[in-house]
Short mmCIF file of C-alpha atoms in Angstrom, two decimals:
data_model
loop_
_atom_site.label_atom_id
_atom_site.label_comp_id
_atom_site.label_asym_id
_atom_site.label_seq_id
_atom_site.Cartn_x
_atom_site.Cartn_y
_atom_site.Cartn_z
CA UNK U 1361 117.70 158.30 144.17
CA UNK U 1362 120.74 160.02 145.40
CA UNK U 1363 121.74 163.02 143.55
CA UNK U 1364 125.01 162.64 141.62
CA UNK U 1365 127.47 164.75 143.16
CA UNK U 1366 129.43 167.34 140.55
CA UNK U 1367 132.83 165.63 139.37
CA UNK U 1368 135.43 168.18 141.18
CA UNK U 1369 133.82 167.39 143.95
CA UNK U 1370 133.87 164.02 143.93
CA UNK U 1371 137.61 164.16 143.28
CA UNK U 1372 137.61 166.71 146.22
CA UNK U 1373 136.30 163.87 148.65
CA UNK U 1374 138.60 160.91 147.04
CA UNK U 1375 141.47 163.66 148.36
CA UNK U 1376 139.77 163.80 151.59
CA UNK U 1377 139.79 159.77 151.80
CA UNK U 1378 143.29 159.52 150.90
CA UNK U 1379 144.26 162.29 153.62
CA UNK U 1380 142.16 160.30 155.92
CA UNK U 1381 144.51 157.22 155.42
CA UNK U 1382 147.21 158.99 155.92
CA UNK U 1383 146.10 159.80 159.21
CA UNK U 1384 145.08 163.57 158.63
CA UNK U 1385 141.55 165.37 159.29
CA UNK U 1386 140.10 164.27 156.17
CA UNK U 1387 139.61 167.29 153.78
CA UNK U 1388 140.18 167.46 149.95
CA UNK U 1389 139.96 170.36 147.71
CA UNK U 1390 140.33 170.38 143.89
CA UNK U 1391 140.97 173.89 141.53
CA UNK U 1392 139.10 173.70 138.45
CA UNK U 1393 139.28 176.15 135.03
CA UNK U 1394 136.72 178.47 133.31
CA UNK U 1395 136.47 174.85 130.82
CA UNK U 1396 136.34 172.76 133.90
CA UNK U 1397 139.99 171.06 133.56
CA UNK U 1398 141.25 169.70 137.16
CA UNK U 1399 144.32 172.66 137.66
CA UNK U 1400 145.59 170.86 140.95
CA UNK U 1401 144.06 168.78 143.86
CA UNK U 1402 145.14 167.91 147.18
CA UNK U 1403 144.23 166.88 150.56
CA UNK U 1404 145.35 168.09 153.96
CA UNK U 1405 148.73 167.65 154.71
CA UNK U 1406 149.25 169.10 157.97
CA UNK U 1407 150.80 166.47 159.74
CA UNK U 1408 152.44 164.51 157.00
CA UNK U 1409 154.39 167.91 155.80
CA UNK U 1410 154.55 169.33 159.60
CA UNK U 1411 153.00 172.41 158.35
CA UNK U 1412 150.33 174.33 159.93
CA UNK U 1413 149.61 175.58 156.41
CA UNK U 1414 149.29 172.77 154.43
CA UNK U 1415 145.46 172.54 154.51
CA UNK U 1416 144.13 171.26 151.56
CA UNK U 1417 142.62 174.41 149.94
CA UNK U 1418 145.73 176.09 150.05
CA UNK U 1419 147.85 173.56 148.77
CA UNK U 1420 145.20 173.38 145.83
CA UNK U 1421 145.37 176.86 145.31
CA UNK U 1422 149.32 176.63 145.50
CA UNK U 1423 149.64 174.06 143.06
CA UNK U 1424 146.99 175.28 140.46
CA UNK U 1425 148.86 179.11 140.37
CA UNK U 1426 152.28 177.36 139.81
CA UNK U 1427 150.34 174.92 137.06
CA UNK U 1428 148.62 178.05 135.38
CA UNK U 1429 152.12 180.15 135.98
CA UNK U 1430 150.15 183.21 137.61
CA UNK U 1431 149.11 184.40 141.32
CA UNK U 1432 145.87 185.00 139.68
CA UNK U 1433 143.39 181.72 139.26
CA UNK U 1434 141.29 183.91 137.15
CA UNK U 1435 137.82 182.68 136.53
CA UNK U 1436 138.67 179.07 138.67
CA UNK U 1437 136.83 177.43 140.86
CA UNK U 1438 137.13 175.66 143.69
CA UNK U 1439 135.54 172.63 145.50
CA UNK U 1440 136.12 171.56 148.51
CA UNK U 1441 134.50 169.41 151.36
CA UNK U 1442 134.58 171.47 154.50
CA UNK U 1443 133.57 175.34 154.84
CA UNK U 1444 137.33 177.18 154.19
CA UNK U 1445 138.63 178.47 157.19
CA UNK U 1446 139.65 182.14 157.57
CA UNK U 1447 143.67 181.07 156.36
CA UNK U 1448 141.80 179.51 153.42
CA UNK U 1449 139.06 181.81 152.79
CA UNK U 1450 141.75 184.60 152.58
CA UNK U 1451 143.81 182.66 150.38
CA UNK U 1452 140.76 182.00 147.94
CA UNK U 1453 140.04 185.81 147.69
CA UNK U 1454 143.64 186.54 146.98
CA UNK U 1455 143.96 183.70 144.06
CA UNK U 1456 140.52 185.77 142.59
CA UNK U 1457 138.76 182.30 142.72
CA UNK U 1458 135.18 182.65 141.29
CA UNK U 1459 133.75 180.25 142.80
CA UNK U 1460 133.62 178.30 145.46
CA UNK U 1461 131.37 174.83 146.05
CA UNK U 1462 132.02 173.28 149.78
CA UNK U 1463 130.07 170.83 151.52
CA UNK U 1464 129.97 170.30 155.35
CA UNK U 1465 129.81 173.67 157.41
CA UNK U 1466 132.34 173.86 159.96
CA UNK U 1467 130.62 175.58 163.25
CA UNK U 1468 134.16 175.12 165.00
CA UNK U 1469 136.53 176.66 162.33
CA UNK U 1470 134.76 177.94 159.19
CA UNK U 1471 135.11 181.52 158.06
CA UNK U 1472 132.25 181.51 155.24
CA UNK U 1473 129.22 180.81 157.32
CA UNK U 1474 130.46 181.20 160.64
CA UNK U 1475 133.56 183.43 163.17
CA UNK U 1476 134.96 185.69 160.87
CA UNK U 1477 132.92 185.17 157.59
CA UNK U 1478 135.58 186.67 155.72
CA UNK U 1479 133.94 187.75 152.53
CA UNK U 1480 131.54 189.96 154.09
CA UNK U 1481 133.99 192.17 155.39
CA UNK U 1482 135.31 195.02 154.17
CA UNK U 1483 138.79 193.78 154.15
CA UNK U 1484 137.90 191.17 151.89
CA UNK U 1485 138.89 192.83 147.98
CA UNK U 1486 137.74 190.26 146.04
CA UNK U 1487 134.56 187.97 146.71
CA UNK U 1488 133.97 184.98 144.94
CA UNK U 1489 130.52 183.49 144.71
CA UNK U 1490 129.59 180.98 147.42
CA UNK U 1491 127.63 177.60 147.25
CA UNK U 1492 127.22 175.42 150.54
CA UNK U 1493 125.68 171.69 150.84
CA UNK U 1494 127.20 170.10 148.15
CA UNK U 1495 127.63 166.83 149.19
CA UNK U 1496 127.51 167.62 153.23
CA UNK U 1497 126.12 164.22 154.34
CA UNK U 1498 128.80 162.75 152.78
CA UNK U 1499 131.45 164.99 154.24
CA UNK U 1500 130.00 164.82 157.44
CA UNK U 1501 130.44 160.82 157.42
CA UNK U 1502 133.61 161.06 156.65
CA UNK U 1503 134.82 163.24 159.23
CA UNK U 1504 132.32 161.78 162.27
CA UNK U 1505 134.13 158.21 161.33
CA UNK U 1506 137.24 159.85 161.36
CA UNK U 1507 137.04 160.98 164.31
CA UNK U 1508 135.19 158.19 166.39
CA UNK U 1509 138.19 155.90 164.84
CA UNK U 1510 140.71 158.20 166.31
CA UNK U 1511 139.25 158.23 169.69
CA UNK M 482 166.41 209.79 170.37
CA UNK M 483 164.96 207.37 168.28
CA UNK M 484 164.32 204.23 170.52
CA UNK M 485 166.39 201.21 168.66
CA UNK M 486 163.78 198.55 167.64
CA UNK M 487 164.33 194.71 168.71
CA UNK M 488 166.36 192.77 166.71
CA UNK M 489 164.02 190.92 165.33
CA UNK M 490 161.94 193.99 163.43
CA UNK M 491 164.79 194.86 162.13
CA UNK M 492 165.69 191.83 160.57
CA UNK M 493 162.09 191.92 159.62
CA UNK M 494 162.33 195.21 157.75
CA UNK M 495 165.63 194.33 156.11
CA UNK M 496 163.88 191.53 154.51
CA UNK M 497 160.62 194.03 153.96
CA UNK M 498 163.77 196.28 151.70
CA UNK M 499 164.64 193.04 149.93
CA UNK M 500 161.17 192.42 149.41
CA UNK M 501 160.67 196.00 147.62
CA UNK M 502 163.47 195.98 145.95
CA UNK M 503 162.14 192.65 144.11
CA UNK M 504 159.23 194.48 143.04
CA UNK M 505 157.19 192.75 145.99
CA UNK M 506 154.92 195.00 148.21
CA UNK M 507 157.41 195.63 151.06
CA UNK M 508 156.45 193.36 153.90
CA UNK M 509 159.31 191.07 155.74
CA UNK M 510 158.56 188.49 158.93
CA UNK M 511 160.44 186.81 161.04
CA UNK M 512 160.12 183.83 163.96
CA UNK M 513 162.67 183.31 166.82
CA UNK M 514 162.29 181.15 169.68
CA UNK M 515 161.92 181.30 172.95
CA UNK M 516 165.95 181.53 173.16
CA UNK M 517 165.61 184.78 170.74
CA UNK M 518 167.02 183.01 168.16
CA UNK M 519 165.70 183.37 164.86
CA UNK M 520 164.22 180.19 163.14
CA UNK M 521 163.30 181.46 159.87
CA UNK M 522 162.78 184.99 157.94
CA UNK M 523 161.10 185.89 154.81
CA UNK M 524 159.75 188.74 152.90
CA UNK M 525 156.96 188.56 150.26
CA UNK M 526 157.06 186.92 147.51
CA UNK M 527 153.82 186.97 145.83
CA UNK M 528 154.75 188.27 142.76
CA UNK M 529 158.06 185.96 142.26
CA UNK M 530 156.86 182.74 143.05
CA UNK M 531 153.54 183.73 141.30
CA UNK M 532 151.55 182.51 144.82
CA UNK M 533 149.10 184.33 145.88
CA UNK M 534 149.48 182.76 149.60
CA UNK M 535 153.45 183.63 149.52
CA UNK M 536 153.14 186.40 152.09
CA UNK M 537 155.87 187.22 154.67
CA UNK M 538 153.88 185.79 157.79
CA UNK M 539 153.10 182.50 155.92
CA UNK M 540 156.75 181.92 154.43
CA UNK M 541 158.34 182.73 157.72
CA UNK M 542 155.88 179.99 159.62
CA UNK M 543 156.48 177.73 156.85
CA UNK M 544 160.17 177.78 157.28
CA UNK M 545 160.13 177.75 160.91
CA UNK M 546 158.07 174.91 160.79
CA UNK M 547 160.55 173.03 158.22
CA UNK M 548 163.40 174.02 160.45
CA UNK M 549 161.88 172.70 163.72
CA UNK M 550 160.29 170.10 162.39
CA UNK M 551 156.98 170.35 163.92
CA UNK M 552 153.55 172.07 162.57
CA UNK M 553 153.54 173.52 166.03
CA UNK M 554 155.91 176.48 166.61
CA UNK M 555 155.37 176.04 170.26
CA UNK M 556 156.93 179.15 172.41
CA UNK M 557 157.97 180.81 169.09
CA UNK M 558 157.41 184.79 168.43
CA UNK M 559 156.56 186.31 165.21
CA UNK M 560 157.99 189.90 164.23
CA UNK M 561 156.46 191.63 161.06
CA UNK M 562 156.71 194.63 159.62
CA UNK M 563 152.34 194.97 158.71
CA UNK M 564 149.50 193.64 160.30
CA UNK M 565 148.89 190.53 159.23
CA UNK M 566 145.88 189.67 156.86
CA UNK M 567 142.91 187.34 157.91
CA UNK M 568 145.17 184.21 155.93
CA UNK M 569 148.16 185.01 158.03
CA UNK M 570 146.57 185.76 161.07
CA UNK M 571 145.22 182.14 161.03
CA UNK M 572 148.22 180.79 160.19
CA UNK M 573 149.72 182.23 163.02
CA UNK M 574 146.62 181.03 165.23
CA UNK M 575 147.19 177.09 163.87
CA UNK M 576 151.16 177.48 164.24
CA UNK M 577 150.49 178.20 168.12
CA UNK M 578 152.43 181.37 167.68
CA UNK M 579 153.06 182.66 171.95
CA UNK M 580 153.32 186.44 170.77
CA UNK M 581 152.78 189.15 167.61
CA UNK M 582 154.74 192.20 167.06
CA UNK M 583 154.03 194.21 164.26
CA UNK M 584 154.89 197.41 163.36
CA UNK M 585 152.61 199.56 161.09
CA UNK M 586 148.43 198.94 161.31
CA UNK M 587 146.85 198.20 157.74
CA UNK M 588 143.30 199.45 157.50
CA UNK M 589 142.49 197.97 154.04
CA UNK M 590 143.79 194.08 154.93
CA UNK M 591 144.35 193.78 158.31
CA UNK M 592 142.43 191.13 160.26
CA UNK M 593 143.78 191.90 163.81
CA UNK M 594 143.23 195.36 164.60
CA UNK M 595 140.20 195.89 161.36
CA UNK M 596 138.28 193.62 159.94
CA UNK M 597 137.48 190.06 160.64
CA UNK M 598 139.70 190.50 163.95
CA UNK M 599 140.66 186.92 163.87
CA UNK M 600 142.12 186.25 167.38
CA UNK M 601 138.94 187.36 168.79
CA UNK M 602 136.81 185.28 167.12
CA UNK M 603 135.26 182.37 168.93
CA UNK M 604 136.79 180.01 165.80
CA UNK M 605 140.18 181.12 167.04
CA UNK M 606 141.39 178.72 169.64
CA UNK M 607 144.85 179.99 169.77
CA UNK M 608 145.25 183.50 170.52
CA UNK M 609 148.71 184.64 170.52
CA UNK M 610 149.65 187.92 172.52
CA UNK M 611 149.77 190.94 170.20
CA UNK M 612 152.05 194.26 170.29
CA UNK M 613 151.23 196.51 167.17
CA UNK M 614 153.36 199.69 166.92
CA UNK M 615 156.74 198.27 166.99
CA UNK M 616 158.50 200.64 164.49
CA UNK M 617 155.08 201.52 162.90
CA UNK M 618 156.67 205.02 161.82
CA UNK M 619 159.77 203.08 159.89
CA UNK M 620 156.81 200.47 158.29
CA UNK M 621 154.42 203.50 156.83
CA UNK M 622 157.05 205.28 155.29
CA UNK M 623 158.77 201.79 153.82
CA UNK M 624 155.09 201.26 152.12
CA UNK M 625 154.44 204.91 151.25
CA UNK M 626 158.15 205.18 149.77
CA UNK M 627 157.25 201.93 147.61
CA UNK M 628 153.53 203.06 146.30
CA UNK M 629 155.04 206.48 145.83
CA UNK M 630 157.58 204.65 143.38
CA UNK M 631 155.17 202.72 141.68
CA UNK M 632 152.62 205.51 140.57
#
């Protein structure tokens, strides 16, 4: 039997499907509070907005600290479906997010596991706890498919 | 005699002035084009739009972006008044930013010179040219001036 994944993530990857339709890298992300209430979710955007920025963790992040009126997504989570990369990872440690759940690794532009694994560094001020794997054969479907269809 | 700084720095630290006189840690950015001609400015604004990824770098890309309408800011320079942080570094890695000029180093976020080093990661697969130093003397005492203040 297939283990059920949490619900923020499974909101994460219906933002990832829906980004994926709209002809962007599939990749959702949702902000959750201390109680577990859905702050904000989004998927990438990049294309669709014409903004290098406008990946889906930071647009989740975005949304959730104008939702919750505060720079600071105190004790917040986050879920998302591919490893944050460094623009993202930053971003997380400067919202103060607590946690974060993500699912595939990304070997080519991750910044938790791989390059620049941000919150080891020194630079990085605040560290939020980190769990991998959640979901990552799904994630990894998603985006192989994507991909093969594009080529 | 002082050597005058390019234009663009010092339309960069005009908007790092604004930026401290808003309360915001002083840090201003700006993007021109390959003609020199400026596409978009911005100074933080972290505190005022209560986003945590409303730096300088990211506001000025965003902008750009808006204004050119592409996620690409191909041939497009970036002037800022602090190295950028691992989140802005990035951004200027995905925007396909041609060359960096900032003026004062920052040991405690920096991710160019310190740190995670982004551009010389293997996950970065745009690496801009970079020229730190550019009125570096005119930065420190803008930040030192506006920490002084604060205390």
């Amino acid at each position: 039997m297939k283990q059920k994944l949490p619900e923020p993530m499974q909101r994460a990857f219906a933002e990832a499907a829906a980004a994926a339709a709209r002809g962007e890298v599939p990749v959702g992300a949702v902000v959750v509070n201390a109680k577990g209430e859905v702050m904000a979710s989004a998927g990438n955007r990049t294309l669709q907005d014409r903004d290098p920025t406008a990946h889906a963790e930071l647009l989740a992040i975005r949304a959730a600290a104008k939702a919750m009126g505060s720079e600071r997504l105190i004790e917040c989570d986050l879920y998302v479906t591919l490893e944050p990369c460094a623009m993202c990872a930053a971003a997380i440690s400067f919202a103060r997010i607590r946690r974060v759940y993500f699912a595939a690794a990304d070997e080519k532009m991750g910044a938790v596991e791989h390059g620049p694994r941000f919150f080891s560094q020194p630079t990085c001020h605040h560290r939020p706890e980190v769990y991998g794997g959640i979901g990552e054969g799904k994630a990894k479907e998603l985006l192989t498919s994507f991909f093969k269809n594009r080529r």
